[in-house]
Amino acid sequence: MNHYDHNKIEKKWQKVWESTDLYKTKQGNGKKSYVLDMFPYPSGDGLHVGHPKGYIATDVYSRLKKMQGYNILHPMGWDAFGLPAENYAIKNKIHPAVAVKKNIKRFKSQLQKIGFNYDWSREVNTTDPGYYKWTQWIFLQMYKAGLAFQSHEPINWCPSCQTGLANEDLEDGKCERCGSVVEKRPIPQWVLRITKYADRLLSGLDTLNWPEYIKESQRNWIGRSEGVNLKFRVKGMDLSLAMYNSVPQTYTAQTFIIIAPEHPLVKELVRGTPNEKEVLEFVEHIKRKKAKEGFNHVNEMEGIFTGRYLEYPAANRELPIWVASYALVDYGTGIVSCSAHDDRDFAFAKKYGIPLHPVLFPADPARAEKVRNLDVCYREPNGVLTEPAEFKGRRWDEVREDIIEHLVSKGWGERVVNYRLRDWVFSRQRYWGEPIPLIHCPKCGVVPVPEKDLPVKLPNVKSYAPAGTGESPLASIPSFVNTKCPKCKGPAKRETNTMPQWAGSCWYYLRYTDPKNRKRFTSQRAEKYWQPVDMYVGGAEHATRHLIYARFWHKFLFDIGAVSTEEPFQRLQNVGLILASDGRKMSKRFGNVVNPDDIVKQFGADSLRVYEMFMGPFNQAIAWNSDSLVGSRRFLERVFRLKLKVESKTKNSGAELTSDNLQLKSLLHQTIKKVGTDIDEFRFNTAISALMILLNALEKNEGVPLETFKILIKLVSPFAPHLSEELWNHLGYKKSIHLELWPAYDEKIAVSAPVTIVVQVNGKIRGSFTTERGGLQEELQKRALSLPEVKKWLEGVSVSKVIVVPDRLVNIVVL
RNA sequence: GCCCGGGUGGCGGAACUGGUAUACGCGCAACACUUAAAAUGUUGUCUUGGAAACGAGAUGUGGGUUCGAUUCCCACCCCGGGCACCA
């Protein structure tokens, strides 16, 4: 068979692999590599060619690891709860459970055509009761540990999706899913205390081999801020206010106080004062404005004086207390002391004629004058303080710690850490999610569902559209709601909210280690062996959601002894998007979607795989280009055809590259080295380019020794598993190539090829010569100076210096 | 505004710790094979001067360090991403 018939080859081997359980996970005692994809949400549209890019990468990587002698765990599953699935179901008038089943079937068949080495016996599905039993179990452990609590604070409400949302689900104040403007609504919510883990989520990042910008995103999201809570009395009241300040250096500059309109102390401050009515009206006015779209609290800052003053002995003055639109009720204490050295405070003070008192000045006198005249707001690290006396003349950035100490010792403040991170609003008023396993008993209060009664199954109902009442559709199902209190056995009602989309993905990587276990969360042996995930691959859009949530759950599970590692994902690689050829996102809406099924059929799965890995740097977004795809196809055809040039042992006694072929032999060893390290570092494009270079050289050679050919197809096998299996089989091997060992290289041979020494005169290339590696400097210099093409540049000038870089170049410096 | 990335041929992109810029692939052109086309193969393909030999100039812009800079430093422009009322 001399024609590369990809359809025949690929179907054949996929069948064989399946029937021989080739990719079944082997848990032994040897070294392991857990290679994980972010599992997909099985949408109704099926896969487009962008989806498999990350899966191809993990497939290539895990195949390499396998050949390097690791036991690998490379599983796949479905993240099928949540809004997208439910909205799709409502739109298409098909029950989400049915839609999910159908979509999974389609996804799976699409994936299987690409020839992945997934161990499908470990497949998980977050909507399977046997799975979400343990999602609920983890929630209960959190509840028992005091990490899940009910909140009555107003939360983000999406009027279109008709559910509450977490901070992470917002994009620019809009619902990340549907783009509707989010309102604040006072709906009782279950909230997870992720903020308790803020510090560990931050410090744990340092131990992870993740792309720096993902770690940076998480740091930004957590937003740790160290500062001081200043605490002083309100004049004429038996009341102290605490104000968070992260730049305490300017404490003597403070001239007024602002409090958030929603702050509960506002009422108390103005009670019985002449300003009371006016201030309370203002508060309502701001609340209304904030509920509206596009209200910018800074550009449209508004405020009102409460009539109260704070005693401020730290600067021997009294500070007027204002209610200000730009004060945040849920950051710090909701009360802020303000100075001339903050842009917002500065603008607010100017607007309302509040006095300012700068204490920090630039070195340049002209600029300092402007600061003194309150023409500009100034705050730079190298500014110099004029107050307080103890710190006069010192640089602002150097004096911070000393000032904090000073404030603490005076009893004016205490050290505080604040975070931008908010607790995780965890309940959704929607049908398609894990029921929260709690029971409300009129006598006993909130009672957890006993573990033996898990899972609390999602009832199968006809009507699952959101109720629009702020309650979950489950609330209207009496048979679900009405139950007995596990404690007192009296009549009670079930919690009807469901968990958010992100719940199931917080721990699925643990389930893969022991997917069939119905009795226990995980088997400890499996968990200890496989954890942590060694290589995790997925899109960067999960930087501040899934990847924070999962780390949070994992750290909790670690604390209760359910897992053995502090962090779940040791190494992370981000997959860059594949855009459509028009440069836009691939979407049914734009009609620019390319279906992998078509590519597989026309060019073959191996061509698709090689192309997607060769397109460009893995983590970079890149446009699909069907014209370029043929290059990958040609490469595989040439590998296929190379078998015609292979010299068998009988024909040629050598079967290996001889010393006549030193150049080629050296290239072979260089390629083995490069392909291995490039795959390991997710530089697939250069790995393939190295394979192409080797192939070019082998084609030019008179014949190809059998051993060399074997090495070539082993190197190609992670990228093109079907083609290499076919060629391997063709050589007479019955055992799969994917169970072979990765070829070894000899560093000495890899560097044995002659090197080209470039000769420069004043940095310009004037000639070159080849020589053995490791030539002596004097010899290289001598030879360089004797080259005729170099000599002519040396006439009539004097050589002042010669720089010799061993194995690379000689640069002759002339005057 | 702050914090990360990144700007290299017609296109996707290579280039180790500062050492031959444009590897590899696509496209394009010519040639070979063919009755012809496709496929395949060979050669060429940054710009510019030159018949050629051989020069000159190019890695967003402008400076600097260096024998030598895509790589290091400074300033600026542009693109992508994260955060943005977080005091």
PDB file of N, CA, C and O in Angstrom, chain A residues 757-811:
ATOM      1  N   ILE A 757      32.263  28.845  11.121  1.00  0.00           N
ATOM      2  CA  ILE A 757      32.746  30.014  11.846  1.00  0.00           C
ATOM      3  C   ILE A 757      32.583  31.227  10.939  1.00  0.00           C
ATOM      4  O   ILE A 757      33.062  31.245   9.806  1.00  0.00           O
ATOM      5  N   VAL A 758      31.870  32.203  11.439  1.00  0.00           N
ATOM      6  CA  VAL A 758      31.644  33.417  10.664  1.00  0.00           C
ATOM      7  C   VAL A 758      32.764  34.401  10.960  1.00  0.00           C
ATOM      8  O   VAL A 758      33.168  34.549  12.114  1.00  0.00           O
ATOM      9  N   VAL A 759      33.259  35.025   9.902  1.00  0.00           N
ATOM     10  CA  VAL A 759      34.327  36.000  10.108  1.00  0.00           C
ATOM     11  C   VAL A 759      33.794  37.401   9.817  1.00  0.00           C
ATOM     12  O   VAL A 759      33.271  37.660   8.735  1.00  0.00           O
ATOM     13  N   GLN A 760      33.908  38.260  10.803  1.00  0.00           N
ATOM     14  CA  GLN A 760      33.427  39.628  10.634  1.00  0.00           C
ATOM     15  C   GLN A 760      34.613  40.583  10.664  1.00  0.00           C
ATOM     16  O   GLN A 760      35.633  40.322  11.307  1.00  0.00           O
ATOM     17  N   VAL A 761      34.468  41.679   9.941  1.00  0.00           N
ATOM     18  CA  VAL A 761      35.405  42.792  10.102  1.00  0.00           C
ATOM     19  C   VAL A 761      34.558  43.968  10.559  1.00  0.00           C
ATOM     20  O   VAL A 761      33.612  44.356   9.870  1.00  0.00           O
ATOM     21  N   ASN A 762      34.875  44.475  11.726  1.00  0.00           N
ATOM     22  CA  ASN A 762      34.075  45.534  12.358  1.00  0.00           C
ATOM     23  C   ASN A 762      32.585  45.174  12.414  1.00  0.00           C
ATOM     24  O   ASN A 762      31.724  45.998  12.139  1.00  0.00           O
ATOM     25  N   GLY A 763      32.309  43.931  12.707  1.00  0.00           N
ATOM     26  CA  GLY A 763      30.924  43.522  12.911  1.00  0.00           C
ATOM     27  C   GLY A 763      30.175  43.200  11.630  1.00  0.00           C
ATOM     28  O   GLY A 763      29.011  42.827  11.679  1.00  0.00           O
ATOM     29  N   LYS A 764      30.838  43.368  10.467  1.00  0.00           N
ATOM     30  CA  LYS A 764      30.173  43.017   9.216  1.00  0.00           C
ATOM     31  C   LYS A 764      30.729  41.709   8.692  1.00  0.00           C
ATOM     32  O   LYS A 764      31.944  41.500   8.698  1.00  0.00           O
ATOM     33  N   ILE A 765      29.821  40.846   8.227  1.00  0.00           N
ATOM     34  CA  ILE A 765      30.252  39.529   7.792  1.00  0.00           C
ATOM     35  C   ILE A 765      31.025  39.631   6.482  1.00  0.00           C
ATOM     36  O   ILE A 765      30.538  40.189   5.507  1.00  0.00           O
ATOM     37  N   ARG A 766      32.243  39.105   6.480  1.00  0.00           N
ATOM     38  CA  ARG A 766      33.066  39.155   5.285  1.00  0.00           C
ATOM     39  C   ARG A 766      33.472  37.772   4.798  1.00  0.00           C
ATOM     40  O   ARG A 766      34.078  37.653   3.744  1.00  0.00           O
ATOM     41  N   GLY A 767      33.193  36.743   5.553  1.00  0.00           N
ATOM     42  CA  GLY A 767      33.558  35.400   5.113  1.00  0.00           C
ATOM     43  C   GLY A 767      33.208  34.378   6.178  1.00  0.00           C
ATOM     44  O   GLY A 767      32.681  34.726   7.244  1.00  0.00           O
ATOM     45  N   SER A 768      33.474  33.122   5.830  1.00  0.00           N
ATOM     46  CA  SER A 768      33.210  32.074   6.814  1.00  0.00           C
ATOM     47  C   SER A 768      33.998  30.829   6.438  1.00  0.00           C
ATOM     48  O   SER A 768      34.464  30.699   5.302  1.00  0.00           O
ATOM     49  N   PHE A 769      34.191  29.928   7.382  1.00  0.00           N
ATOM     50  CA  PHE A 769      34.819  28.639   7.088  1.00  0.00           C
ATOM     51  C   PHE A 769      34.266  27.593   8.042  1.00  0.00           C
ATOM     52  O   PHE A 769      33.745  27.935   9.105  1.00  0.00           O
ATOM     53  N   THR A 770      34.323  26.354   7.630  1.00  0.00           N
ATOM     54  CA  THR A 770      33.854  25.286   8.525  1.00  0.00           C
ATOM     55  C   THR A 770      35.049  24.602   9.162  1.00  0.00           C
ATOM     56  O   THR A 770      36.121  24.502   8.568  1.00  0.00           O
ATOM     57  N   THR A 771      34.811  24.121  10.361  1.00  0.00           N
ATOM     58  CA  THR A 771      35.887  23.464  11.103  1.00  0.00           C
ATOM     59  C   THR A 771      35.271  22.562  12.164  1.00  0.00           C
ATOM     60  O   THR A 771      34.067  22.606  12.397  1.00  0.00           O
ATOM     61  N   GLU A 772      36.118  21.762  12.771  1.00  0.00           N
ATOM     62  CA  GLU A 772      35.636  20.901  13.848  1.00  0.00           C
ATOM     63  C   GLU A 772      35.244  21.759  15.046  1.00  0.00           C
ATOM     64  O   GLU A 772      35.838  22.810  15.293  1.00  0.00           O
ATOM     65  N   ARG A 773      34.279  21.263  15.784  1.00  0.00           N
ATOM     66  CA  ARG A 773      33.879  21.938  17.007  1.00  0.00           C
ATOM     67  C   ARG A 773      35.058  21.943  17.998  1.00  0.00           C
ATOM     68  O   ARG A 773      35.884  21.026  17.985  1.00  0.00           O
ATOM     69  N   GLY A 774      35.136  22.980  18.800  1.00  0.00           N
ATOM     70  CA  GLY A 774      36.159  23.013  19.849  1.00  0.00           C
ATOM     71  C   GLY A 774      37.522  23.464  19.354  1.00  0.00           C
ATOM     72  O   GLY A 774      38.533  23.182  19.990  1.00  0.00           O
ATOM     73  N   GLY A 775      37.569  24.164  18.218  1.00  0.00           N
ATOM     74  CA  GLY A 775      38.841  24.657  17.709  1.00  0.00           C
ATOM     75  C   GLY A 775      39.464  25.688  18.663  1.00  0.00           C
ATOM     76  O   GLY A 775      38.755  26.420  19.345  1.00  0.00           O
ATOM     77  N   LEU A 776      40.795  25.716  18.685  1.00  0.00           N
ATOM     78  CA  LEU A 776      41.474  26.657  19.573  1.00  0.00           C
ATOM     79  C   LEU A 776      41.336  28.086  19.047  1.00  0.00           C
ATOM     80  O   LEU A 776      41.316  28.307  17.841  1.00  0.00           O
ATOM     81  N   GLN A 777      41.284  29.012  19.964  1.00  0.00           N
ATOM     82  CA  GLN A 777      41.075  30.409  19.604  1.00  0.00           C
ATOM     83  C   GLN A 777      42.140  30.913  18.637  1.00  0.00           C
ATOM     84  O   GLN A 777      41.853  31.586  17.659  1.00  0.00           O
ATOM     85  N   GLU A 778      43.403  30.570  18.931  1.00  0.00           N
ATOM     86  CA  GLU A 778      44.503  31.070  18.094  1.00  0.00           C
ATOM     87  C   GLU A 778      44.343  30.567  16.669  1.00  0.00           C
ATOM     88  O   GLU A 778      44.556  31.306  15.698  1.00  0.00           O
ATOM     89  N   GLU A 779      43.964  29.278  16.559  1.00  0.00           N
ATOM     90  CA  GLU A 779      43.823  28.692  15.223  1.00  0.00           C
ATOM     91  C   GLU A 779      42.691  29.339  14.448  1.00  0.00           C
ATOM     92  O   GLU A 779      42.806  29.613  13.254  1.00  0.00           O
ATOM     93  N   LEU A 780      41.573  29.544  15.137  1.00  0.00           N
ATOM     94  CA  LEU A 780      40.427  30.178  14.485  1.00  0.00           C
ATOM     95  C   LEU A 780      40.811  31.567  13.994  1.00  0.00           C
ATOM     96  O   LEU A 780      40.479  31.965  12.877  1.00  0.00           O
ATOM     97  N   GLN A 781      41.528  32.282  14.834  1.00  0.00           N
ATOM     98  CA  GLN A 781      41.944  33.643  14.496  1.00  0.00           C
ATOM     99  C   GLN A 781      42.881  33.632  13.290  1.00  0.00           C
ATOM    100  O   GLN A 781      42.721  34.408  12.351  1.00  0.00           O
ATOM    101  N   LYS A 782      43.812  32.697  13.327  1.00  0.00           N
ATOM    102  CA  LYS A 782      44.793  32.591  12.248  1.00  0.00           C
ATOM    103  C   LYS A 782      44.093  32.303  10.924  1.00  0.00           C
ATOM    104  O   LYS A 782      44.353  32.921   9.896  1.00  0.00           O
ATOM    105  N   ARG A 783      43.169  31.362  10.996  1.00  0.00           N
ATOM    106  CA  ARG A 783      42.467  30.968   9.770  1.00  0.00           C
ATOM    107  C   ARG A 783      41.601  32.106   9.238  1.00  0.00           C
ATOM    108  O   ARG A 783      41.518  32.325   8.029  1.00  0.00           O
ATOM    109  N   ALA A 784      40.943  32.784  10.170  1.00  0.00           N
ATOM    110  CA  ALA A 784      40.079  33.896   9.769  1.00  0.00           C
ATOM    111  C   ALA A 784      40.883  34.967   9.043  1.00  0.00           C
ATOM    112  O   ALA A 784      40.481  35.471   7.998  1.00  0.00           O
ATOM    113  N   LEU A 785      42.072  35.294   9.610  1.00  0.00           N
ATOM    114  CA  LEU A 785      42.895  36.357   9.039  1.00  0.00           C
ATOM    115  C   LEU A 785      43.468  35.966   7.683  1.00  0.00           C
ATOM    116  O   LEU A 785      43.827  36.824   6.888  1.00  0.00           O
ATOM    117  N   SER A 786      43.507  34.655   7.411  1.00  0.00           N
ATOM    118  CA  SER A 786      44.104  34.212   6.158  1.00  0.00           C
ATOM    119  C   SER A 786      43.099  34.052   5.025  1.00  0.00           C
ATOM    120  O   SER A 786      43.469  33.799   3.890  1.00  0.00           O
ATOM    121  N   LEU A 787      41.827  34.197   5.339  1.00  0.00           N
ATOM    122  CA  LEU A 787      40.819  34.060   4.271  1.00  0.00           C
ATOM    123  C   LEU A 787      40.965  35.200   3.270  1.00  0.00           C
ATOM    124  O   LEU A 787      41.028  36.367   3.651  1.00  0.00           O
ATOM    125  N   PRO A 788      41.032  34.876   1.966  1.00  0.00           N
ATOM    126  CA  PRO A 788      41.199  35.942   0.958  1.00  0.00           C
ATOM    127  C   PRO A 788      40.089  36.982   1.006  1.00  0.00           C
ATOM    128  O   PRO A 788      40.349  38.187   0.889  1.00  0.00           O
ATOM    129  N   GLU A 789      38.834  36.511   1.159  1.00  0.00           N
ATOM    130  CA  GLU A 789      37.720  37.472   1.152  1.00  0.00           C
ATOM    131  C   GLU A 789      37.759  38.387   2.382  1.00  0.00           C
ATOM    132  O   GLU A 789      37.113  39.432   2.403  1.00  0.00           O
ATOM    133  N   VAL A 790      38.501  37.964   3.389  1.00  0.00           N
ATOM    134  CA  VAL A 790      38.641  38.795   4.581  1.00  0.00           C
ATOM    135  C   VAL A 790      39.839  39.727   4.410  1.00  0.00           C
ATOM    136  O   VAL A 790      39.796  40.902   4.758  1.00  0.00           O
ATOM    137  N   LYS A 791      40.893  39.166   3.834  1.00  0.00           N
ATOM    138  CA  LYS A 791      42.152  39.913   3.689  1.00  0.00           C
ATOM    139  C   LYS A 791      41.964  41.258   3.006  1.00  0.00           C
ATOM    140  O   LYS A 791      42.555  42.252   3.398  1.00  0.00           O
ATOM    141  N   LYS A 792      41.116  41.256   1.971  1.00  0.00           N
ATOM    142  CA  LYS A 792      40.986  42.501   1.211  1.00  0.00           C
ATOM    143  C   LYS A 792      40.398  43.634   2.053  1.00  0.00           C
ATOM    144  O   LYS A 792      40.547  44.795   1.719  1.00  0.00           O
ATOM    145  N   TRP A 793      39.701  43.263   3.115  1.00  0.00           N
ATOM    146  CA  TRP A 793      39.139  44.293   3.990  1.00  0.00           C
ATOM    147  C   TRP A 793      40.171  44.790   5.002  1.00  0.00           C
ATOM    148  O   TRP A 793      39.917  45.717   5.740  1.00  0.00           O
ATOM    149  N   LEU A 794      41.321  44.085   5.031  1.00  0.00           N
ATOM    150  CA  LEU A 794      42.323  44.449   6.032  1.00  0.00           C
ATOM    151  C   LEU A 794      43.462  45.271   5.425  1.00  0.00           C
ATOM    152  O   LEU A 794      44.370  45.697   6.118  1.00  0.00           O
ATOM    153  N   GLU A 795      43.379  45.483   4.093  1.00  0.00           N
ATOM    154  CA  GLU A 795      44.423  46.253   3.432  1.00  0.00           C
ATOM    155  C   GLU A 795      44.360  47.715   3.845  1.00  0.00           C
ATOM    156  O   GLU A 795      43.291  48.322   3.832  1.00  0.00           O
ATOM    157  N   GLY A 796      45.520  48.232   4.185  1.00  0.00           N
ATOM    158  CA  GLY A 796      45.620  49.652   4.488  1.00  0.00           C
ATOM    159  C   GLY A 796      44.996  50.063   5.813  1.00  0.00           C
ATOM    160  O   GLY A 796      44.789  51.236   6.070  1.00  0.00           O
ATOM    161  N   VAL A 797      44.627  49.104   6.621  1.00  0.00           N
ATOM    162  CA  VAL A 797      44.111  49.445   7.954  1.00  0.00           C
ATOM    163  C   VAL A 797      44.892  48.626   8.970  1.00  0.00           C
ATOM    164  O   VAL A 797      45.539  47.642   8.618  1.00  0.00           O
ATOM    165  N   SER A 798      44.774  49.025  10.225  1.00  0.00           N
ATOM    166  CA  SER A 798      45.504  48.240  11.222  1.00  0.00           C
ATOM    167  C   SER A 798      44.512  47.525  12.142  1.00  0.00           C
ATOM    168  O   SER A 798      43.515  48.097  12.566  1.00  0.00           O
ATOM    169  N   VAL A 799      44.807  46.262  12.403  1.00  0.00           N
ATOM    170  CA  VAL A 799      43.946  45.462  13.268  1.00  0.00           C
ATOM    171  C   VAL A 799      44.203  45.847  14.711  1.00  0.00           C
ATOM    172  O   VAL A 799      45.333  45.762  15.190  1.00  0.00           O
ATOM    173  N   SER A 800      43.150  46.307  15.390  1.00  0.00           N
ATOM    174  CA  SER A 800      43.372  46.730  16.772  1.00  0.00           C
ATOM    175  C   SER A 800      43.008  45.640  17.764  1.00  0.00           C
ATOM    176  O   SER A 800      43.507  45.579  18.863  1.00  0.00           O
ATOM    177  N   LYS A 801      42.108  44.757  17.345  1.00  0.00           N
ATOM    178  CA  LYS A 801      41.627  43.754  18.301  1.00  0.00           C
ATOM    179  C   LYS A 801      40.966  42.630  17.509  1.00  0.00           C
ATOM    180  O   LYS A 801      40.382  42.870  16.448  1.00  0.00           O
ATOM    181  N   VAL A 802      41.053  41.400  18.001  1.00  0.00           N
ATOM    182  CA  VAL A 802      40.331  40.296  17.378  1.00  0.00           C
ATOM    183  C   VAL A 802      39.533  39.575  18.458  1.00  0.00           C
ATOM    184  O   VAL A 802      40.079  39.190  19.488  1.00  0.00           O
ATOM    185  N   ILE A 803      38.227  39.476  18.217  1.00  0.00           N
ATOM    186  CA  ILE A 803      37.380  38.788  19.183  1.00  0.00           C
ATOM    187  C   ILE A 803      37.012  37.422  18.634  1.00  0.00           C
ATOM    188  O   ILE A 803      36.542  37.318  17.503  1.00  0.00           O
ATOM    189  N   VAL A 804      37.287  36.384  19.418  1.00  0.00           N
ATOM    190  CA  VAL A 804      36.989  35.034  18.969  1.00  0.00           C
ATOM    191  C   VAL A 804      35.941  34.416  19.889  1.00  0.00           C
ATOM    192  O   VAL A 804      36.130  34.328  21.103  1.00  0.00           O
ATOM    193  N   VAL A 805      34.820  34.067  19.309  1.00  0.00           N
ATOM    194  CA  VAL A 805      33.803  33.348  20.072  1.00  0.00           C
ATOM    195  C   VAL A 805      33.872  31.888  19.623  1.00  0.00           C
ATOM    196  O   VAL A 805      33.568  31.598  18.461  1.00  0.00           O
ATOM    197  N   PRO A 806      34.315  30.983  20.495  1.00  0.00           N
ATOM    198  CA  PRO A 806      34.526  29.595  20.106  1.00  0.00           C
ATOM    199  C   PRO A 806      33.301  28.998  19.420  1.00  0.00           C
ATOM    200  O   PRO A 806      32.164  29.237  19.847  1.00  0.00           O
ATOM    201  N   ASP A 807      33.500  28.295  18.366  1.00  0.00           N
ATOM    202  CA  ASP A 807      32.458  27.596  17.618  1.00  0.00           C
ATOM    203  C   ASP A 807      31.459  28.526  16.939  1.00  0.00           C
ATOM    204  O   ASP A 807      30.448  28.071  16.403  1.00  0.00           O
ATOM    205  N   ARG A 808      31.718  29.827  16.979  1.00  0.00           N
ATOM    206  CA  ARG A 808      30.735  30.735  16.390  1.00  0.00           C
ATOM    207  C   ARG A 808      31.337  31.736  15.418  1.00  0.00           C
ATOM    208  O   ARG A 808      31.051  31.703  14.246  1.00  0.00           O
ATOM    209  N   LEU A 809      32.145  32.629  15.945  1.00  0.00           N
ATOM    210  CA  LEU A 809      32.626  33.662  15.030  1.00  0.00           C
ATOM    211  C   LEU A 809      33.950  34.261  15.450  1.00  0.00           C
ATOM    212  O   LEU A 809      34.407  34.115  16.575  1.00  0.00           O
ATOM    213  N   VAL A 810      34.535  34.955  14.473  1.00  0.00           N
ATOM    214  CA  VAL A 810      35.732  35.749  14.715  1.00  0.00           C
ATOM    215  C   VAL A 810      35.411  37.153  14.227  1.00  0.00           C
ATOM    216  O   VAL A 810      34.950  37.323  13.101  1.00  0.00           O
ATOM    217  N   ASN A 811      35.580  38.116  15.086  1.00  0.00           N
ATOM    218  CA  ASN A 811      35.336  39.502  14.677  1.00  0.00           C
ATOM    219  C   ASN A 811      36.643  40.279  14.743  1.00  0.00           C
ATOM    220  O   ASN A 811      37.261  40.384  15.797  1.00  0.00           O
TER     221      ASN A 811
END
